[in-house]
CSV table of C-alpha atoms and ligand atoms in Angstrom, one decimal:
chain,number,residue,atom,x,y,z
A,15,MET,CA,20.9,-7.0,-25.0
A,16,THR,CA,20.9,-5.1,-21.7
A,17,ARG,CA,18.1,-2.7,-20.8
A,18,VAL,CA,19.2,0.6,-19.3
A,19,ARG,CA,16.8,3.0,-17.6
A,20,PHE,CA,17.9,6.6,-17.6
A,21,LEU,CA,16.3,8.7,-14.9
A,22,ARG,CA,16.1,12.5,-14.6
A,23,PRO,CA,17.7,14.2,-11.5
A,24,ASP,CA,14.2,14.1,-9.9
A,25,GLY,CA,14.1,10.3,-10.2
A,26,THR,CA,11.4,10.2,-13.0
A,27,LEU,CA,12.0,8.0,-16.0
A,28,ASP,CA,13.4,9.8,-19.0
A,29,ARG,CA,13.8,6.7,-21.2
A,30,GLU,CA,14.6,3.0,-21.4
A,31,VAL,CA,16.9,1.7,-24.1
A,32,ASP,CA,18.3,-1.7,-25.0
A,33,ALA,CA,21.9,-2.0,-26.0
A,34,PRO,CA,24.2,-4.9,-26.8
A,35,ALA,CA,26.7,-6.2,-24.3
A,36,GLY,CA,30.0,-4.4,-24.7
A,37,THR,CA,28.3,-1.0,-25.1
A,38,ASN,CA,29.9,1.8,-23.1
A,39,LEU,CA,27.4,3.5,-20.8
A,40,LEU,CA,28.6,7.1,-21.7
A,41,ASP,CA,28.3,6.4,-25.4
A,42,LEU,CA,24.8,5.0,-24.9
A,43,ALA,CA,23.8,8.0,-22.7
A,44,GLN,CA,25.0,10.5,-25.2
A,45,ALA,CA,23.3,8.7,-28.1
A,46,ASN,CA,20.1,8.9,-26.2
A,47,GLY,CA,20.0,12.5,-25.3
A,48,GLN,CA,21.3,12.3,-21.8
A,49,PRO,CA,23.0,15.5,-20.6
A,50,LEU,CA,26.4,14.1,-19.9
A,51,GLU,CA,29.6,15.5,-21.2
A,52,GLY,CA,33.0,13.9,-21.5
A,53,SER,CA,34.9,12.1,-24.3
A,54,CYS,CA,38.0,10.7,-22.6
A,55,GLU,CA,37.9,7.4,-24.5
A,56,GLY,CA,38.4,5.6,-21.2
A,57,ALA,CA,41.5,7.6,-20.2
A,58,MET,CA,39.6,9.4,-17.4
A,59,ALA,CA,40.0,13.1,-17.9
A,60,CYS,CA,36.8,14.6,-16.4
A,61,SER,CA,34.1,14.1,-13.9
A,62,THR,CA,31.3,15.4,-16.1
A,63,CYS,CA,30.3,11.9,-17.2
A,64,HIS,CA,29.2,11.2,-13.6
A,65,VAL,CA,26.0,9.2,-13.1
A,66,ILE,CA,24.2,8.0,-10.0
A,67,VAL,CA,23.6,4.3,-10.1
A,68,ALA,CA,20.5,2.8,-8.4
A,69,LYS,CA,21.5,1.2,-5.1
A,70,GLU,CA,20.5,-2.3,-6.1
A,71,ASP,CA,22.5,-2.1,-9.3
A,72,PHE,CA,25.6,-0.5,-7.8
A,73,GLU,CA,26.5,-3.7,-6.0
A,74,ARG,CA,26.5,-5.6,-9.4
A,75,LEU,CA,29.1,-3.3,-10.9
A,76,PRO,CA,32.8,-4.1,-10.8
A,77,PRO,CA,34.4,-1.8,-8.2
A,78,ALA,CA,35.7,1.6,-9.2
A,79,SER,CA,39.5,2.0,-9.6
A,80,GLU,CA,41.3,4.3,-7.3
A,81,GLU,CA,41.7,6.8,-10.2
A,82,GLU,CA,37.9,6.8,-10.8
A,83,ASP,CA,37.3,7.4,-7.1
A,84,ASP,CA,39.7,10.3,-7.2
A,85,LEU,CA,37.9,11.9,-10.1
A,86,LEU,CA,34.5,11.4,-8.6
A,87,ASP,CA,35.7,13.5,-5.7
A,88,LEU,CA,35.6,16.4,-8.1
A,89,ALA,CA,32.1,15.8,-9.4
A,90,ALA,CA,29.0,17.7,-8.3
A,91,HIS,CA,26.2,16.0,-6.5
A,92,VAL,CA,28.2,12.8,-5.8
A,93,THR,CA,26.5,10.1,-3.8
A,94,ARG,CA,27.7,6.7,-2.4
A,95,THR,CA,26.6,5.1,-5.7
A,96,SER,CA,28.1,7.5,-8.1
A,97,ARG,CA,30.2,6.3,-11.0
A,98,LEU,CA,31.8,7.6,-14.1
A,99,ALA,CA,29.7,6.5,-17.1
A,100,CYS,CA,32.8,6.2,-19.3
A,101,GLN,CA,34.1,3.4,-17.1
A,102,LEU,CA,31.0,1.2,-17.3
A,103,THR,CA,30.5,-1.4,-19.9
A,104,LEU,CA,27.2,-3.2,-20.3
A,105,THR,CA,27.2,-6.9,-19.7
A,106,ALA,CA,24.3,-9.4,-19.7
A,107,ASP,CA,24.3,-9.6,-15.9
A,108,LEU,CA,23.6,-5.8,-15.6
A,109,GLU,CA,20.1,-6.3,-17.1
A,110,THR,CA,17.9,-3.3,-16.3
A,111,LEU,CA,20.7,-1.1,-15.1
A,112,THR,CA,19.1,2.1,-13.7
A,113,VAL,CA,21.1,5.4,-13.6
A,114,ARG,CA,20.1,8.8,-12.6
A,115,MET,CA,21.5,12.1,-14.0
A,116,PRO,CA,23.0,14.3,-11.4
A,117,GLY,CA,21.3,17.7,-11.0
A,118,ALA,CA,24.2,19.8,-12.2
A,119,ALA,CA,24.5,17.9,-15.5
A,120,TYR,CA,20.7,18.1,-16.0
A,121,HIS,CA,20.9,21.9,-15.9
A,122,LEU,CA,23.6,22.1,-18.5
A,123,ASP,CA,21.3,21.0,-21.3
A,124,ARG,CA,17.7,21.7,-20.3
B,19,FES,S1,34.5,10.9,-20.0
B,19,FES,FE1,34.6,11.6,-18.0
B,19,FES,S2,36.3,10.5,-17.1
B,19,FES,FE2,35.9,9.6,-19.1
């Protein structure tokens, strides 16, 4: 199991959930009420699944592909630790991965 902490755009904790290794981060976020859109099944067709990864966790992730970087350029509120949630798969060494919802996504749903 890997614990994931979902933060609101203001940095406060929304919820912590445990998920088995192999779980896709976007699927987990959507199943836990996070305001992310997107359903590309890994084919990369949007930038609405954008999350901001905690700085200390960002370095533990495999690097983004060129295609992912290109799509992130289209996302709102991008930071240096932004990633597309659909491209992230939980692994045991990502224990306590912390991701923050970007402001634009937050306002879509709340
Ligand atoms: S769901 Fe956004 S790029 Fe895959």
